[in-house]
Short mmCIF file of C-alpha atoms in Angstrom, two decimals:
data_model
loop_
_atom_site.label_atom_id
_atom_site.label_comp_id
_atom_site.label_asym_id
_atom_site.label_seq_id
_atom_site.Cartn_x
_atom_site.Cartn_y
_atom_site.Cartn_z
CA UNK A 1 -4.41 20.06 -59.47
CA UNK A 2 -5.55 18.38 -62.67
CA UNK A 3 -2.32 16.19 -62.86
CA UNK A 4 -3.33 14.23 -59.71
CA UNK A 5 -6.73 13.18 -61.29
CA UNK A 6 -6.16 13.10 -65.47
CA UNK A 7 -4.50 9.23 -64.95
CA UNK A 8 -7.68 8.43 -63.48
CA UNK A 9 -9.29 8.89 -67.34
CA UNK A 10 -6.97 7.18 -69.69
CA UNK A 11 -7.23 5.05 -72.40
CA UNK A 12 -4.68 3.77 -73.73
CA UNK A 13 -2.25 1.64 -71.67
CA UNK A 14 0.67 3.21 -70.11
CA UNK A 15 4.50 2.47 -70.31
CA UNK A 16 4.19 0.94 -66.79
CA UNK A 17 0.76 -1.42 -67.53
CA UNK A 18 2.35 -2.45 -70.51
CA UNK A 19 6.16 -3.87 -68.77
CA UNK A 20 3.35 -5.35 -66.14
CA UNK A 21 2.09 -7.38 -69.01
CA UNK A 22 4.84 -8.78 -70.75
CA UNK A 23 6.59 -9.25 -67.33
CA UNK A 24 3.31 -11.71 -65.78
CA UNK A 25 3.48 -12.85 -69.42
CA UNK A 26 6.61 -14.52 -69.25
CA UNK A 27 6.92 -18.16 -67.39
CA UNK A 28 10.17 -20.46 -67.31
CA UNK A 29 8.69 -23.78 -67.71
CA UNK A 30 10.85 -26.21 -65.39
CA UNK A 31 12.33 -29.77 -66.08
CA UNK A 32 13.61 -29.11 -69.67
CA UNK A 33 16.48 -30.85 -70.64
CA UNK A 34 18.52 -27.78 -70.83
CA UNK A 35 18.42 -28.22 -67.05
CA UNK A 36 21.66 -28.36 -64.98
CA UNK A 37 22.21 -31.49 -63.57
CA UNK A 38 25.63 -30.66 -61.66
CA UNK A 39 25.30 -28.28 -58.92
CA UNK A 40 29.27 -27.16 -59.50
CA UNK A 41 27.86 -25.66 -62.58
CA UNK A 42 25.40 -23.29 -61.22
CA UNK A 43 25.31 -20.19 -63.66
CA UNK A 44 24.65 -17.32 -60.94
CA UNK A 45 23.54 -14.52 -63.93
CA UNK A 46 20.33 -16.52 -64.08
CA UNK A 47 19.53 -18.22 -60.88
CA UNK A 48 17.02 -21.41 -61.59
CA UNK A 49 14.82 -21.14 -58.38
CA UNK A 50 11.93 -23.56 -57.95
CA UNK A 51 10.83 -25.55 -54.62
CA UNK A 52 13.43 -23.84 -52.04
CA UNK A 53 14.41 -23.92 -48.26
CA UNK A 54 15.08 -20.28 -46.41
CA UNK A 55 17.67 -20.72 -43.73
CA UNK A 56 19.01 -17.38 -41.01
CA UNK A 57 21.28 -17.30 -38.64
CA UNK A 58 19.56 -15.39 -35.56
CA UNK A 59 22.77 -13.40 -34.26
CA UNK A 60 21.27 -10.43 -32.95
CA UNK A 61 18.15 -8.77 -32.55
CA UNK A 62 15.21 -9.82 -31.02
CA UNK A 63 13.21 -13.29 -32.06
CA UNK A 64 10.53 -10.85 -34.07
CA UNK A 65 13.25 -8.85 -36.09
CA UNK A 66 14.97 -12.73 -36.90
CA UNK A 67 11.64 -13.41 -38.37
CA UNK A 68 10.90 -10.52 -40.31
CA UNK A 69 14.44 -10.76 -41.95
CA UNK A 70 13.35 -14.29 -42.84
CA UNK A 71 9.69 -13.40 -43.87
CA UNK A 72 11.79 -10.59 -46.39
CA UNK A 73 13.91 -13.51 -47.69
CA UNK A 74 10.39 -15.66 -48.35
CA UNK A 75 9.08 -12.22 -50.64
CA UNK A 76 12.45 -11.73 -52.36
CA UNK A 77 12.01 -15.54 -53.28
CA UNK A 78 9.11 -15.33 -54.24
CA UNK A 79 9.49 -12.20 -56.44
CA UNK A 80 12.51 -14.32 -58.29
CA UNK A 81 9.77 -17.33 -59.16
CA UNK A 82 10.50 -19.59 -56.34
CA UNK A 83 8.17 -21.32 -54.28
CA UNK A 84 8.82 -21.24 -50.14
CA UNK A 85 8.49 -24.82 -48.82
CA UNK A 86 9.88 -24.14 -45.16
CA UNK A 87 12.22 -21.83 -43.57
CA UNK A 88 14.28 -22.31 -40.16
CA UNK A 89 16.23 -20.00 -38.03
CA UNK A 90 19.23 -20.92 -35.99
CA UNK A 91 20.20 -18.98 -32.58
CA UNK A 92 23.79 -18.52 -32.45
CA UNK A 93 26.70 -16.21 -31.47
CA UNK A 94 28.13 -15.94 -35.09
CA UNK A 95 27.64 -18.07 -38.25
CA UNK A 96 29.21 -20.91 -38.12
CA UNK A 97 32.77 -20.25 -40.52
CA UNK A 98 32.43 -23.32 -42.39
CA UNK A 99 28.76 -24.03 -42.65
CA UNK A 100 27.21 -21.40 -41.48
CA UNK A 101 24.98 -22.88 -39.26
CA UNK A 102 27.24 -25.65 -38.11
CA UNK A 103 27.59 -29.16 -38.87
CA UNK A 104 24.96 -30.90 -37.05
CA UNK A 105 22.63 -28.42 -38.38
CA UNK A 106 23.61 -29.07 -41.84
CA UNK A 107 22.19 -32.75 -41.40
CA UNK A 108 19.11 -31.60 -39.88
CA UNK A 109 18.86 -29.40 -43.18
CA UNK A 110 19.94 -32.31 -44.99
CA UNK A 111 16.53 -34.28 -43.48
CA UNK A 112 14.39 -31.19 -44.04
CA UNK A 113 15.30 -30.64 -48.04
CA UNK A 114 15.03 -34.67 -48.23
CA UNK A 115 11.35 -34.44 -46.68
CA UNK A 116 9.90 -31.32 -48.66
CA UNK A 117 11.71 -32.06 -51.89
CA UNK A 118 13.25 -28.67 -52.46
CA UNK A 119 16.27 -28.33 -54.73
CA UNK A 120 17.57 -25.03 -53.71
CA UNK A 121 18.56 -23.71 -50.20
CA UNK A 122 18.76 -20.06 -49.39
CA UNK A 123 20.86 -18.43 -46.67
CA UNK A 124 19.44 -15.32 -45.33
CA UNK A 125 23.01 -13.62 -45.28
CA UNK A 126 26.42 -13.28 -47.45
CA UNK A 127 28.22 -17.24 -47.76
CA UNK A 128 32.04 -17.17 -48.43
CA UNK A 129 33.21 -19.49 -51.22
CA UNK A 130 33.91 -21.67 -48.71
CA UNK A 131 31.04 -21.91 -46.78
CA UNK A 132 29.23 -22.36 -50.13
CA UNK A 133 31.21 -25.23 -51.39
CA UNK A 134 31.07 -27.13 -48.08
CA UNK A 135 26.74 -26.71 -47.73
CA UNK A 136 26.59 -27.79 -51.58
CA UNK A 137 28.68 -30.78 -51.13
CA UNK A 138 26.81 -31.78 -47.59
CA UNK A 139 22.90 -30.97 -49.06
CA UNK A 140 23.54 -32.38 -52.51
CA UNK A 141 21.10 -29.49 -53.89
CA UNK A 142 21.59 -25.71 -54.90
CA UNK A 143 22.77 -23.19 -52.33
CA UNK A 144 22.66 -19.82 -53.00
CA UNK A 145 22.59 -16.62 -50.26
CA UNK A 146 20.61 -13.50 -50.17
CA UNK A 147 23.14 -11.23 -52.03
CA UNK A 148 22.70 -13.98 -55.09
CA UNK A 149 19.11 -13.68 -54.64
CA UNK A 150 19.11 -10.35 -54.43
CA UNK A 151 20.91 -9.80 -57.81
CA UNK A 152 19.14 -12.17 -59.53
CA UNK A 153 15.59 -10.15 -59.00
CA UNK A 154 17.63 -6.92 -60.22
CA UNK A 155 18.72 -9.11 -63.65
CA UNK A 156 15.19 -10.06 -64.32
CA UNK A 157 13.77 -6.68 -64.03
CA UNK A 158 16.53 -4.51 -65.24
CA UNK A 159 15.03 -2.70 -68.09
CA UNK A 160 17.44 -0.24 -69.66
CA UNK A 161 21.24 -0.70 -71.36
CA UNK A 162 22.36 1.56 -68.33
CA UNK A 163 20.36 -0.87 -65.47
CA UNK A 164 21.33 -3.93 -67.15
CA UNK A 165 24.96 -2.70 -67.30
CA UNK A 166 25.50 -2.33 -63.79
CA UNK A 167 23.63 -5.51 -62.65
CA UNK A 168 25.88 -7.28 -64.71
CA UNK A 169 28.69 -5.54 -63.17
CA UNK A 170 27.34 -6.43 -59.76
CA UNK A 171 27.00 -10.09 -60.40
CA UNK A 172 30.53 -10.10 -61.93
CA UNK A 173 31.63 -8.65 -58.69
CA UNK A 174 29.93 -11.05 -56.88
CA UNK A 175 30.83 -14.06 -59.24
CA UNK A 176 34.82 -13.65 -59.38
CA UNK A 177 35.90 -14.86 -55.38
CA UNK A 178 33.11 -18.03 -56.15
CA UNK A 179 34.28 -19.09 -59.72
CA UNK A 180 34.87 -23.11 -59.42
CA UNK A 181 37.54 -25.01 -59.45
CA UNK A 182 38.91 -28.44 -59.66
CA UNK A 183 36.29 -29.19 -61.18
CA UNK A 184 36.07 -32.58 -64.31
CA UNK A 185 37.09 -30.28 -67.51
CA UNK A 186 40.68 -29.36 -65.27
CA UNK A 187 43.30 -31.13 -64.40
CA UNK A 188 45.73 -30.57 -61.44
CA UNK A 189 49.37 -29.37 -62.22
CA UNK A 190 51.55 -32.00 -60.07
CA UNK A 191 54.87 -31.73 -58.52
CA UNK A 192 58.06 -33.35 -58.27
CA UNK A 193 60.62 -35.27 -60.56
CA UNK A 194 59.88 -38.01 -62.57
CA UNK A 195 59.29 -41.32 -60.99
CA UNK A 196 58.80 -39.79 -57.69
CA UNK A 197 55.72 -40.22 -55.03
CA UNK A 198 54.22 -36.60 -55.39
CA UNK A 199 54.62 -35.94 -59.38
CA UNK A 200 56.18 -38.03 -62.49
CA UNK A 201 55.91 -38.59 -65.85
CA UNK A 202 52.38 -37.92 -67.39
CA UNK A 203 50.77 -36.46 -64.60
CA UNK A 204 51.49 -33.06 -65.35
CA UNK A 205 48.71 -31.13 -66.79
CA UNK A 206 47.94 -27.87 -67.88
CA UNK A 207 47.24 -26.46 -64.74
CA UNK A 208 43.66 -24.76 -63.50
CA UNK A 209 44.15 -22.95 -66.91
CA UNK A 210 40.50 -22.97 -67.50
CA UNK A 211 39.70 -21.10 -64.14
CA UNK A 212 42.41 -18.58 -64.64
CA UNK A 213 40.84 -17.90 -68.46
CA UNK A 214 37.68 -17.47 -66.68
CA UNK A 215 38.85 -14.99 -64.20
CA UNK A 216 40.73 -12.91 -66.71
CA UNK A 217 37.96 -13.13 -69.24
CA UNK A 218 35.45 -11.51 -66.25
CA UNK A 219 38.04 -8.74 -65.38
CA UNK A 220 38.23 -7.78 -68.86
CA UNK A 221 34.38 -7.42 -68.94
CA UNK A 222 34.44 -5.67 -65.68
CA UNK A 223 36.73 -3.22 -66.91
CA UNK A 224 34.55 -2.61 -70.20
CA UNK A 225 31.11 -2.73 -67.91
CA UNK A 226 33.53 0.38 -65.95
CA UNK A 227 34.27 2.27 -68.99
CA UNK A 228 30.50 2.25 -70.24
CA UNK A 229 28.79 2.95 -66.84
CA UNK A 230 31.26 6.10 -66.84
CA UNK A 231 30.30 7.12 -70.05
CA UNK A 232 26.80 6.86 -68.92
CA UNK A 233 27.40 8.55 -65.94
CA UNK A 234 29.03 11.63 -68.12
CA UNK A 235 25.41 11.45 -70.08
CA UNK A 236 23.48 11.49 -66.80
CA UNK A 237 25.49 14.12 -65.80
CA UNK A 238 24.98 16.54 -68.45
CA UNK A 239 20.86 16.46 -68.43
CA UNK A 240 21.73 16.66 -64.63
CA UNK A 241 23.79 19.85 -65.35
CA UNK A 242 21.94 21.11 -67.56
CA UNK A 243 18.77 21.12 -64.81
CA UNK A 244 21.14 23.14 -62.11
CA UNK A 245 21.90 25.90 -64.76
CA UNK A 246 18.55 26.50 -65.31
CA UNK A 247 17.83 26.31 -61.60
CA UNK A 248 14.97 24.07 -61.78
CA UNK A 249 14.68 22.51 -58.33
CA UNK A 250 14.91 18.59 -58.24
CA UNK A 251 12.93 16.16 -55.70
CA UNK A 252 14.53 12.35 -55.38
CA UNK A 253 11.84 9.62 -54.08
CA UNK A 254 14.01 7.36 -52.06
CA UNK A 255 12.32 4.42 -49.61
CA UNK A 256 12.41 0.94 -49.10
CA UNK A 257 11.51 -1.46 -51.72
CA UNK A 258 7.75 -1.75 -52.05
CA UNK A 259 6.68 1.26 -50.16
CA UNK A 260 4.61 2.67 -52.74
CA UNK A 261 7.91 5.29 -54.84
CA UNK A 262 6.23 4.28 -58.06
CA UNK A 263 2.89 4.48 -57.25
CA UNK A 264 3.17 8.17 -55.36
CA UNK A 265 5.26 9.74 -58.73
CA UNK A 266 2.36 8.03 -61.03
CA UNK A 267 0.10 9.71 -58.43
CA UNK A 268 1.66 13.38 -58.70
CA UNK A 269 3.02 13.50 -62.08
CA UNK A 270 0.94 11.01 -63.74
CA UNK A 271 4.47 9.33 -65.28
CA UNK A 272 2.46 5.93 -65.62
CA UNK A 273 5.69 3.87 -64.88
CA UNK A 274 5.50 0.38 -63.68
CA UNK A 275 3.52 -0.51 -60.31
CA UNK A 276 3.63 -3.53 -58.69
CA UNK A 277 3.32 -5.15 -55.38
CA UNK A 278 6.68 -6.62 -55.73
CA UNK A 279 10.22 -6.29 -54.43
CA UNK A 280 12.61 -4.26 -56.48
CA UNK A 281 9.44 -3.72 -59.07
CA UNK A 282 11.24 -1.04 -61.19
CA UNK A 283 15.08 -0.42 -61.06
CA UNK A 284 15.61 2.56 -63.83
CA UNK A 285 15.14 5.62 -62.45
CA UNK A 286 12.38 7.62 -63.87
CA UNK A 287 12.00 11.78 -63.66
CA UNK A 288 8.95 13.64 -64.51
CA UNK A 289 8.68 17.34 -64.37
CA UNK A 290 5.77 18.74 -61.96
CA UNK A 291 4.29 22.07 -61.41
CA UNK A 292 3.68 23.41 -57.87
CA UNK A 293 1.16 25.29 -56.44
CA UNK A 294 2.54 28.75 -57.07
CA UNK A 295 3.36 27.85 -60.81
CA UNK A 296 6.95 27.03 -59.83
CA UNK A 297 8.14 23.92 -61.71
CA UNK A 298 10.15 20.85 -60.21
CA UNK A 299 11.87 17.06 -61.07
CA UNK A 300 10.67 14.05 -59.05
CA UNK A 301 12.67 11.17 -59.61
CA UNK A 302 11.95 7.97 -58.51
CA UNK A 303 15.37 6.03 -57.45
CA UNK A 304 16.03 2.32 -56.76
CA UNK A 305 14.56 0.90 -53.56
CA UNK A 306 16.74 -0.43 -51.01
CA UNK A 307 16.99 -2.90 -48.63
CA UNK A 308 17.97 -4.45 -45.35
CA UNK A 309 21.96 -5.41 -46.00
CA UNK A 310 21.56 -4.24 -49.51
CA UNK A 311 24.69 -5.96 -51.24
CA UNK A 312 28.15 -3.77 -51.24
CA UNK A 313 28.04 -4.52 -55.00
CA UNK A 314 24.80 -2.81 -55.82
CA UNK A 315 25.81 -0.16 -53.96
CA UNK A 316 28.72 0.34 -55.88
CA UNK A 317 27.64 -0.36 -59.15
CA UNK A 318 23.99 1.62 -58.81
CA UNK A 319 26.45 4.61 -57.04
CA UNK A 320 25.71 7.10 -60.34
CA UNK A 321 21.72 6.21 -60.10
CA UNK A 322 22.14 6.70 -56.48
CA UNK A 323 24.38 10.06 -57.27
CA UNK A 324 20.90 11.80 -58.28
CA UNK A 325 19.13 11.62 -54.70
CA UNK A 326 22.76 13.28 -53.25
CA UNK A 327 22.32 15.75 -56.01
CA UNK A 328 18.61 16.76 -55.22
CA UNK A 329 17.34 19.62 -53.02
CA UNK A 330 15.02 17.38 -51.41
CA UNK A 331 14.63 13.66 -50.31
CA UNK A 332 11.26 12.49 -50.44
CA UNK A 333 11.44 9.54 -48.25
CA UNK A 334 8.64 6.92 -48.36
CA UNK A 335 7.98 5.21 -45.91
CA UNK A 336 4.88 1.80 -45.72
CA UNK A 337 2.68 2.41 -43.30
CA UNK A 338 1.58 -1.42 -43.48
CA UNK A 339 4.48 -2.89 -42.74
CA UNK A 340 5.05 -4.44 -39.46
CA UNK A 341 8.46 -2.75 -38.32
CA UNK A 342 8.40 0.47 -40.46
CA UNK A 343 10.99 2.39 -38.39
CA UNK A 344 13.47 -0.20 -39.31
CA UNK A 345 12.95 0.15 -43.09
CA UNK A 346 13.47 3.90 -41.79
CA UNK A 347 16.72 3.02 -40.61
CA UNK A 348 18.13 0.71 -43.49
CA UNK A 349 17.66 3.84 -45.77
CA UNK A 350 19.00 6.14 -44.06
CA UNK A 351 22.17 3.66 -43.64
CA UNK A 352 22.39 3.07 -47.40
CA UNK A 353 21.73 7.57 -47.53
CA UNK A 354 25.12 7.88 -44.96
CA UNK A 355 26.53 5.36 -46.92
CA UNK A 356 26.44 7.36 -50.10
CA UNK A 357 27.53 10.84 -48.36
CA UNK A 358 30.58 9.45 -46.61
CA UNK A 359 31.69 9.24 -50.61
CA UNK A 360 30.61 12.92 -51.06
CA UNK A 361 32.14 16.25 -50.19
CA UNK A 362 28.80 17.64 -49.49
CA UNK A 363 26.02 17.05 -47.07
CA UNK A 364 23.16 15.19 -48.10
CA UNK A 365 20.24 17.12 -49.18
CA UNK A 366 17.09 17.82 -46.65
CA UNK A 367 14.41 15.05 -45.70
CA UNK A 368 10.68 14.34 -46.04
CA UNK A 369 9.39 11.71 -44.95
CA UNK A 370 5.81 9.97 -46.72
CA UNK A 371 3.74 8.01 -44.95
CA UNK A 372 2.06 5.76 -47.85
CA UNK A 373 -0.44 3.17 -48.04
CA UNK A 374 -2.56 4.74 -45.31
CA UNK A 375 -5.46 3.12 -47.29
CA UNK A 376 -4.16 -0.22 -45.75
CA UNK A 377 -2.38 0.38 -42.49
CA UNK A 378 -3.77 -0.30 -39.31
CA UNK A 379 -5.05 3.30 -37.59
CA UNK A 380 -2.99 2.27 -34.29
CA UNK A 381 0.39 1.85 -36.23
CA UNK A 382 -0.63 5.56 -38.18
CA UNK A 383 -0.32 7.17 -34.91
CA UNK A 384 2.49 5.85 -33.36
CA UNK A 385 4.40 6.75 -36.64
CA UNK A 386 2.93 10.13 -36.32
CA UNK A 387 4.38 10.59 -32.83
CA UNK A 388 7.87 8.89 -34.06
CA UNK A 389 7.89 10.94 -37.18
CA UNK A 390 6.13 14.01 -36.21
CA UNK A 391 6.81 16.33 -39.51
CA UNK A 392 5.93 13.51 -42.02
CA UNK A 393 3.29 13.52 -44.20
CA UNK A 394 0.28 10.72 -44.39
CA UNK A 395 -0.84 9.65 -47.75
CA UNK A 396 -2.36 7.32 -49.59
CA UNK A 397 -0.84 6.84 -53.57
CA UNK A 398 -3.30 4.68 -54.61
CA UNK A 399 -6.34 6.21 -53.55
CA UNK A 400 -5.14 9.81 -53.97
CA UNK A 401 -5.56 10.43 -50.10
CA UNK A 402 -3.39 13.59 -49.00
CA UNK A 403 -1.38 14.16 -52.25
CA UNK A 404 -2.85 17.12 -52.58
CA UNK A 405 -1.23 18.38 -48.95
CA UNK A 406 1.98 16.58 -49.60
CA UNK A 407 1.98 19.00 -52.81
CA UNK A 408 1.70 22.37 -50.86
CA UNK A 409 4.38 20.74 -48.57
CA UNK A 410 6.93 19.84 -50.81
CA UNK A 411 5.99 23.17 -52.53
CA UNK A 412 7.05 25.06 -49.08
CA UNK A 413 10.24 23.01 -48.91
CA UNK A 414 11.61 23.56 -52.27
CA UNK A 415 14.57 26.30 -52.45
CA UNK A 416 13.06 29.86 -53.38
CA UNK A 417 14.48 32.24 -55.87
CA UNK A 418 16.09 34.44 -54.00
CA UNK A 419 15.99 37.84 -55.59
CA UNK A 420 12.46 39.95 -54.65
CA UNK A 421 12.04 42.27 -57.80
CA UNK A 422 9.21 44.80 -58.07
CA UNK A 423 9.20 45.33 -62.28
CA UNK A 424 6.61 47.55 -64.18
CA UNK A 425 7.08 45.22 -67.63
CA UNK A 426 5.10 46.92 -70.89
CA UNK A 427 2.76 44.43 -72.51
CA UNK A 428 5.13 43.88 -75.40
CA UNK A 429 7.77 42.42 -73.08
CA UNK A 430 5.34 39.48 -72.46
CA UNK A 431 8.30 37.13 -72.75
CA UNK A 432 9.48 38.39 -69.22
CA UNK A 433 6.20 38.02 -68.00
CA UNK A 434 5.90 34.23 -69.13
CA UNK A 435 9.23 33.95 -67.05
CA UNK A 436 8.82 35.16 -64.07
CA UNK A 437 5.52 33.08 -64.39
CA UNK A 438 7.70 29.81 -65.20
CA UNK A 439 10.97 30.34 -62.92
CA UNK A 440 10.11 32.55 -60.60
CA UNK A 441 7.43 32.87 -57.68
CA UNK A 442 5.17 35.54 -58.52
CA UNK A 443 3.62 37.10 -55.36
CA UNK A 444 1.60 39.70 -57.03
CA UNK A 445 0.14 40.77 -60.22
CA UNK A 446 -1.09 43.99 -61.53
CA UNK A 447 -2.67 45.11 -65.02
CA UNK A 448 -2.30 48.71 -65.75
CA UNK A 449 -2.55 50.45 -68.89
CA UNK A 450 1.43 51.10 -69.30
CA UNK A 451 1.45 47.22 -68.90
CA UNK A 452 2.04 44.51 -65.91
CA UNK A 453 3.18 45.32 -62.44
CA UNK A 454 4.42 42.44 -60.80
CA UNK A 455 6.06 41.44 -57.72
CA UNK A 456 7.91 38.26 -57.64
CA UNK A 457 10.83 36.14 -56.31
CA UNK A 458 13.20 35.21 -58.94
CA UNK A 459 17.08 34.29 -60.73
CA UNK A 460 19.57 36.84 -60.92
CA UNK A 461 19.70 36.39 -64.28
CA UNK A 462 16.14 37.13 -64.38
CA UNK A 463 16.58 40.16 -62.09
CA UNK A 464 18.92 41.67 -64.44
CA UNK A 465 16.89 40.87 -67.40
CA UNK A 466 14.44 43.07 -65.65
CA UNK A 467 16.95 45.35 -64.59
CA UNK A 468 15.35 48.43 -67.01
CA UNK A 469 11.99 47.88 -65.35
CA UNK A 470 12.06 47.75 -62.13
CA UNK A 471 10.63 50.26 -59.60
CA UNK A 472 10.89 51.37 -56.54
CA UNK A 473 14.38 50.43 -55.99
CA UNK A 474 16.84 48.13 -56.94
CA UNK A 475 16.49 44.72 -56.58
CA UNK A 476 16.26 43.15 -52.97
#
């Protein structure tokens, strides 16, 4: 297995160190003039986070679940550049619909962001225009929501035209119900005849023309961001396609964000993509070819992490990157062993998983399910995933701990040629030979002076090519 250890030995830096690099390279410096001084003109593409104030709604669940949902909000700040000064949680029935977390709460806020000095507050859930307007106007700083957040990480670490295109098409999705109105630059189109109480000469203005330009101008770039994604998807498609013709079986790493997807195709194939302990770390899907045990080769490719409530839009825009784990023959699902509450990061991906097949005529391809970062995890919470999750497999990616077995695993899983050939193939046929080698499963080999005997699983394309030198029988 020389591709799990050869990364171990090189040199030069790899794609993955290098975006590492240039992306802790990069630092906004804060208090600029360039600076937006009006919080009606927040620009949600690129989200100015600095000294902030987490804020959930504790609807359901138990007290520990609330604050793990909140403790995920703190990361996903943190991964956008922010720094946490406090966070609260609210018990109630349902968020409030006009503040969230109702008006006496929203002066207690008010106190809080006074006190610590923050100038952005973050609500660990989706706020309606409405809701946002009215916490803006009663807090005097920034509010954004998780779904904001959330978009905002996926803008800074978008990487390719095809990841930035459908970011942008998320936060367009999520921009058009919030654009502002009423705002200085417009003026209010007034009613009534001339001289009257509700309208009159000179107070008619143009209108909210300035919003409605804005709102057209978006669905017009919507539309294009449609068109291109398609096109992309018809490119993705193809290479896709052209992998099923020739049969060559396809693995899709799926998992929560974090668990290690990067890290364990860096560990098999030695891709050398981008690792870090980060949410949403790398967002372009990457696929390596890998050989199996028996010679057989494979695809892994590493998807897009999810997330508890991971925003409708993502979903929707992401659906042709998400398209390739439906079209695999096998989900590797990764799972963190560290964290806390694992079997709920277990359930959040399987959501997002049903999500995707309830748009699909076919059934969702077969499941295994990774253990990683053994190296790290506490031995108690190791077994009680192994009796929750008997068939899964523990591993380590980063220190190489039981790849090898989750190799000869996912080798076992993989779909099987399923034409058995017996072939007597003369040595200047070699060319079948390397075949049967490359896309079949050879299952034994024979030199004899009239040339190679073999015995081996393959295509029926295959099987016919070999058609003139078989023996004993036709094909199984």
């Amino acid at each position: 297995m020389t591709e799990l250890t050869h990364t171990d030995f090189r040199e030069d830096p790899s794609i993955g160190e290098l975006e590492l690099e240039d992306r802790a390279s990069l630092r906004r410096v804060a208090g600029l003039s360039t600076e937006l001084a009006d919080i009606t003109e927040v620009e949600y593409r690129q989200l100015r986070l600095e000294r902030v104030v987490l804020v959930g709604v504790w609807t359901a669940g138990t007290a520990t679940q609330s604050q793990a949902s909140l403790a995920e909000l703190a990361r996903l700040a943190e991964t956008a550049g922010s720094e946490v000064l406090e966070g609260i949680v609210q018990r109630r029935d349902k968020p409030d619909p006009a503040t969230y977390i109702g008006s006496g709460k929203v002066r207690e806020l008010f106190d809080i962001v006074v006190a610590t000095g923050a100038d952005t507050v973050i609500c660990d859930g989706e706020l309606s225009p409405g809701q946002l307007r009215q916490l803006e106007a009663r807090l005097k700083v920034k509010v954004i929501d998780r779904t904001a957040l959330i978009l905002d990480i996926f803008a800074q670490h978008a990487r390719s035209k095809e990841g930035k295109a459908q970011v942008e098409l998320a936060q367009l999705q999520y921009l058009i119900p919030r654009l502002r109105g009423w705002g200085e630059s417009l003026s209010r189109q007034a009613g009534g005849r001339a001289g009257g109480a509700n309208g009159g000469v000179g107070l008619r203005g143009p209108g909210e023309t300035k919003l409605e330009t804005d709102r057209r101008r978006i669905n017009k770039r919507v539309a294009k961001l449609r068109r291109e994604i398609a096109a992309m998807d018809t490119i993705r498609g193809t290479k896709r396609g052209r992998r099923v013709a020739n049969e060559v079986p396809s693995v899709a790493i799926v998992g929560y964000t974090n668990a290690g997807k990067s890290s364990l195709l860096n560990a098999i194939t030695g891709a050398g993509v981008l690792v870090e302990n980060a949410l949403f770390a790398t967002l372009d899907p990457t696929t390596r070819r890998a050989t199996a045990p028996d010679g057989r080769t494979y695809t892994l490719t590493d998807t897009v992490g999810f997330v508890r409530h991971l925003p409708h839009q993502l979903v929707d825009a992401f659906r042709s990157t998400l398209d390739e784990a439906a079209d695999a023959d096998l989900l590797l699902h990764v799972v963190d062993g560290s964290d806390p509450a694992p079997e709920e990061q277990v359930n959040a991906v399987r959501e997002v998983l049903a999500d995707i097949g309830r748009n699909r005529a076919g059934a969702l391809p077969p499941e295994l399910i990774v253990i990683n970062k053994a190296d790290t995890a506490d031995e108690l919470s190791l077994v009680r995933l192994r009796h929750l999750l008997p068939d899964a497999v523990v591993v380590s990616a980063r220190t190489g701990k039981g790849v090898t077995e989750l190799v000869e695993v996912l080798s076992e899983r993989l779909p099987r040629p399923e034409v058995t050939v017996e072939a007597l193939v003369p040595y200047t046929r070699g060319e079948l030979v390397a075949r049967m080698h490359a896309d079949g499963e050879v299952l034994a080999e024979e030199h004899l002076p009239e040339g190679t005997r073999l015995t081996a699983r393959v295509r029926p394309d295959l099987a016919s090519a070999l058609g003139s030198y078989v023996v004993n029988g036709s094909p199984a």
